[in-house]
Amino acid sequence: ILAAFGILPERVLDLIGWTQAIGGTLDLVRGRLPLGHPNSVAAVILLLMPPAVVFGLGCDKGFWRLFHLACAALMFLGVLFALSRSAMLCLVMILAPTMLYLIWRARGWRRLVLGGLSFVFCAALVAIALYLFSQYDFSRYWSRGYHEDASVTRRTDSLYTALAIWGDYPVFGISPDAFYMRFDIRKDWDMPSRDEISGLLFYKSRVSAETPHNLLLMALSEFGLLGGSLFLLLLFFLLRLVWRARKQPFISDYDRLALSGLLFGFCGFLLMQIFGAELLAALRASIVFWVMAAFTAHYAGLVEDEAKRFAENTTISHTNPSDRFDTTEAMGMP
């Protein structure tokens, strides 16, 4: 959708009922979209793109391979048109290990084929990026008509403000909404002050953006060391659950591939939280994350239970020859 906002003519957008912002294509894409702020949408793309790449390059069926690769290419366009510098950095950081994992897990001639497919896919993404960069201005310096160095200094100020809040409320934090207000939920709230870049919050003469642009510091400032640690432990146990399920010896290649793709996706989203706090401050992005987390946790639990039952049945069949059965049938395989 972000790519469509940037590429489609204005008359097409009017026909489908999308409202453009004033100021041209780049202002439109960086503006508040129906799905939220572009950084929030880019974070969701980082959650969904690694599984699409894993299925696209690791799936054996030709149609679904093309389908997932097409989805991944469209999401790549969305990251470009979000004009999120942190999202582009995180995308490179998560795609590199994803590609290396796929090549590493392949064996024999499949490794050569997969390596070639990965190279072609990456080359296609680079070619798309080069073409779009020749047609559009992705610098973000001219999209609003002024040099945007202030966005970097605003982030630095916001980080120091979050540290100051945590220093004043180290154990329990200042509490949610006490400083960083959820504007996605409370539309009637407004910033104490605004400038050309964003709204401004003030804490003891310290300036901050609406978030500190860092999930860890926002969790510590709002929940304190106690609540922040519990929140981060929840994320850790989610990743641990997926990792433990994919390490089970008696699971199918498809399940291991799917769990690996989902794990890379969660890591990509959390990488983005080094430069943002969408998981706490962006309602739409956080809803997508927790829905994905719930489905993934349930899926990982099913895979792990099935693997344990198969291991137990295999042990029984070896100790009691009269109870021996077909192991392929136990795994639900033809």
GROMACS .gro file of C-alpha atoms in nm, residues 30-224:
model
  195
   30ARG     CA    1   0.576   1.010   0.495
   31GLY     CA    2   0.242   1.138   0.619
   32ARG     CA    3   0.001   0.958   0.849
   33LEU     CA    4  -0.153   0.675   0.650
   34PRO     CA    5  -0.462   0.465   0.729
   35LEU     CA    6  -0.228   0.194   0.857
   36GLY     CA    7  -0.042   0.435   1.084
   37HIS     CA    8   0.290   0.614   1.069
   38PRO     CA    9   0.526   0.487   0.794
   39ASN     CA   10   0.777   0.372   1.058
   40SER     CA   11   0.508   0.158   1.219
   41VAL     CA   12   0.407   0.008   0.884
   42ALA     CA   13   0.774  -0.058   0.803
   43ALA     CA   14   0.809  -0.243   1.135
   44VAL     CA   15   0.516  -0.467   1.040
   45ILE     CA   16   0.679  -0.531   0.701
   46LEU     CA   17   0.998  -0.641   0.882
   47LEU     CA   18   0.781  -0.886   1.077
   48LEU     CA   19   0.621  -1.035   0.764
   49MET     CA   20   0.893  -1.015   0.500
   50PRO     CA   21   1.143  -1.274   0.636
   51PRO     CA   22   0.878  -1.553   0.645
   52ALA     CA   23   0.781  -1.460   0.288
   53VAL     CA   24   1.146  -1.483   0.178
   54VAL     CA   25   1.194  -1.815   0.358
   55PHE     CA   26   0.887  -1.968   0.196
   56GLY     CA   27   0.969  -1.813  -0.139
   57LEU     CA   28   1.320  -1.952  -0.156
   58GLY     CA   29   1.268  -2.266   0.052
   59CYS     CA   30   0.930  -2.388  -0.074
   60ASP     CA   31   0.938  -2.676  -0.325
   61LYS     CA   32   0.619  -2.586  -0.511
   62GLY     CA   33   0.672  -2.345  -0.799
   63PHE     CA   34   0.349  -2.147  -0.771
   64TRP     CA   35   0.380  -2.079  -0.398
   65ARG     CA   36   0.747  -1.996  -0.438
   66LEU     CA   37   0.661  -1.724  -0.690
   67PHE     CA   38   0.370  -1.605  -0.476
   68HIS     CA   39   0.583  -1.557  -0.164
   69LEU     CA   40   0.868  -1.395  -0.357
   70ALA     CA   41   0.621  -1.152  -0.516
   71CYS     CA   42   0.487  -1.066  -0.170
   72ALA     CA   43   0.842  -1.011  -0.044
   73ALA     CA   44   0.920  -0.784  -0.341
   74LEU     CA   45   0.608  -0.575  -0.277
   75MET     CA   46   0.699  -0.542   0.090
   76PHE     CA   47   1.046  -0.430  -0.012
   77LEU     CA   48   0.882  -0.153  -0.217
   78GLY     CA   49   0.679  -0.059   0.087
   79VAL     CA   50   0.993  -0.018   0.298
   80LEU     CA   51   1.147   0.203   0.028
   81PHE     CA   52   0.844   0.429   0.004
   82ALA     CA   53   0.815   0.450   0.382
   83LEU     CA   54   1.141   0.650   0.365
   84SER     CA   55   1.240   0.493   0.696
   85ARG     CA   56   1.620   0.490   0.724
   86SER     CA   57   1.611   0.263   1.029
   87ALA     CA   58   1.381   0.017   0.850
   88MET     CA   59   1.618  -0.007   0.553
   89LEU     CA   60   1.911  -0.074   0.788
   90CYS     CA   61   1.716  -0.338   0.981
   91LEU     CA   62   1.597  -0.498   0.657
   92VAL     CA   63   1.956  -0.553   0.544
   93MET     CA   64   2.051  -0.680   0.892
   94ILE     CA   65   1.775  -0.942   0.895
   95LEU     CA   66   1.773  -1.044   0.527
   96ALA     CA   67   2.145  -1.131   0.526
   97PRO     CA   68   2.119  -1.404   0.796
   98THR     CA   69   1.789  -1.521   0.648
   99MET     CA   70   1.952  -1.583   0.308
  100LEU     CA   71   2.258  -1.745   0.470
  101TYR     CA   72   2.035  -1.977   0.672
  102LEU     CA   73   1.848  -2.091   0.363
  103ILE     CA   74   2.172  -2.162   0.177
  104TRP     CA   75   2.322  -2.339   0.481
  105ARG     CA   76   2.023  -2.571   0.532
  106ALA     CA   77   2.024  -2.685   0.168
  107ARG     CA   78   2.225  -2.992   0.073
  108GLY     CA   79   2.412  -3.095  -0.242
  109TRP     CA   80   2.289  -2.947  -0.567
  110ARG     CA   81   2.002  -2.778  -0.384
  111ARG     CA   82   2.251  -2.550  -0.211
  112LEU     CA   83   2.385  -2.435  -0.548
  113VAL     CA   84   2.034  -2.378  -0.685
  114LEU     CA   85   1.921  -2.195  -0.372
  115GLY     CA   86   2.233  -1.982  -0.372
  116GLY     CA   87   2.162  -1.887  -0.733
  117LEU     CA   88   1.797  -1.806  -0.656
  118SER     CA   89   1.902  -1.593  -0.358
  119PHE     CA   90   2.149  -1.403  -0.574
  120VAL     CA   91   1.887  -1.343  -0.845
  121PHE     CA   92   1.628  -1.229  -0.590
  122CYS     CA   93   1.871  -0.987  -0.421
  123ALA     CA   94   1.987  -0.857  -0.759
  124ALA     CA   95   1.624  -0.795  -0.858
  125LEU     CA   96   1.564  -0.599  -0.537
  126VAL     CA   97   1.877  -0.392  -0.598
  127ALA     CA   98   1.770  -0.324  -0.958
  128ILE     CA   99   1.425  -0.213  -0.839
  129ALA     CA  100   1.583   0.014  -0.579
  130LEU     CA  101   1.821   0.171  -0.833
  131TYR     CA  102   1.538   0.238  -1.077
  132LEU     CA  103   1.316   0.394  -0.811
  133PHE     CA  104   1.602   0.605  -0.680
  134SER     CA  105   1.649   0.738  -1.033
  135GLN     CA  106   1.279   0.834  -1.051
  136TYR     CA  107   1.207   0.955  -0.698
  137ASP     CA  108   1.390   1.153  -0.433
  138PHE     CA  109   1.441   0.923  -0.133
  139SER     CA  110   1.686   1.155   0.041
  140ARG     CA  111   1.420   1.297   0.278
  141TYR     CA  112   1.613   1.625   0.269
  142TRP     CA  113   1.395   1.782  -0.004
  143SER     CA  114   1.067   1.601   0.057
  144ARG     CA  115   0.953   1.873   0.299
  145GLY     CA  116   1.149   2.160   0.150
  146TYR     CA  117   1.413   2.187   0.423
  147HIS     CA  118   1.716   1.998   0.553
  148GLU     CA  119   1.596   1.739   0.801
  149ASP     CA  120   1.895   1.701   1.031
  150ALA     CA  121   1.666   1.801   1.316
  151SER     CA  122   1.505   1.455   1.317
  152VAL     CA  123   1.839   1.307   1.427
  153THR     CA  124   1.890   1.559   1.708
  154ARG     CA  125   1.528   1.508   1.818
  155ARG     CA  126   1.593   1.137   1.859
  156THR     CA  127   1.903   1.206   2.068
  157ASP     CA  128   1.712   1.449   2.291
  158SER     CA  129   1.431   1.195   2.331
  159LEU     CA  130   1.672   0.921   2.444
  160TYR     CA  131   1.820   1.146   2.713
  161THR     CA  132   1.473   1.247   2.829
  162ALA     CA  133   1.368   0.882   2.864
  163LEU     CA  134   1.681   0.816   3.072
  164ALA     CA  135   1.598   1.115   3.293
  165ILE     CA  136   1.243   0.983   3.351
  166TRP     CA  137   1.374   0.638   3.438
  167GLY     CA  138   1.627   0.796   3.674
  168ASP     CA  139   1.344   0.967   3.861
  169TYR     CA  140   1.121   0.657   3.868
  170PRO     CA  141   1.365   0.363   3.856
  171VAL     CA  142   1.157   0.079   4.004
  172PHE     CA  143   0.797   0.119   3.883
  173GLY     CA  144   0.838   0.384   3.613
  174ILE     CA  145   0.627   0.694   3.556
  175SER     CA  146   0.338   0.468   3.437
  176PRO     CA  147   0.186   0.434   3.088
  177ASP     CA  148   0.042   0.752   2.937
  178ALA     CA  149   0.189   0.965   3.214
  179PHE     CA  150   0.442   1.110   2.969
  180TYR     CA  151   0.438   0.925   2.634
  181MET     CA  152   0.072   0.954   2.541
  182ARG     CA  153  -0.098   0.704   2.310
  183PHE     CA  154  -0.228   0.934   2.038
  184ASP     CA  155  -0.342   0.634   1.831
  185ILE     CA  156  -0.595   0.556   2.105
  186ARG     CA  157  -0.678   0.899   2.246
  187LYS     CA  158  -0.747   1.116   1.944
  188ASP     CA  159  -0.861   1.412   2.155
  189TRP     CA  160  -0.521   1.450   2.318
  190ASP     CA  161  -0.277   1.696   2.172
  191MET     CA  162   0.091   1.781   2.201
  192PRO     CA  163   0.195   2.069   2.430
  193SER     CA  164   0.387   2.210   2.133
  194ARG     CA  165   0.453   2.141   1.766
  195ASP     CA  166   0.715   2.232   1.509
  196GLU     CA  167   0.778   2.140   1.144
  197ILE     CA  168   0.889   1.786   1.228
  198SER     CA  169   0.655   1.655   1.498
  199GLY     CA  170   0.487   1.726   1.825
  200LEU     CA  171   0.694   1.808   2.131
  201LEU     CA  172   0.667   1.686   2.491
  202PHE     CA  173   0.850   1.845   2.783
  203TYR     CA  174   0.979   1.686   3.101
  204LYS     CA  175   1.156   1.916   3.348
  205SER     CA  176   1.270   2.145   3.065
  206ARG     CA  177   1.384   1.846   2.860
  207VAL     CA  178   1.237   1.808   2.512
  208SER     CA  179   1.121   1.478   2.365
  209ALA     CA  180   0.928   1.345   2.068
  210GLU     CA  181   0.610   1.146   2.131
  211THR     CA  182   0.828   0.836   2.189
  212PRO     CA  183   1.197   0.798   2.282
  213HIS     CA  184   1.252   0.597   1.958
  214ASN     CA  185   1.378   0.301   2.159
  215LEU     CA  186   1.161   0.020   2.300
  216LEU     CA  187   1.394  -0.061   2.590
  217LEU     CA  188   1.410   0.299   2.717
  218MET     CA  189   1.036   0.349   2.674
  219ALA     CA  190   0.962   0.030   2.870
  220LEU     CA  191   1.201   0.132   3.149
  221SER     CA  192   1.073   0.490   3.170
  222GLU     CA  193   0.706   0.386   3.175
  223PHE     CA  194   0.718   0.053   3.361
  224GLY     CA  195   1.043   0.090   3.556
   0.00000   0.00000   0.00000
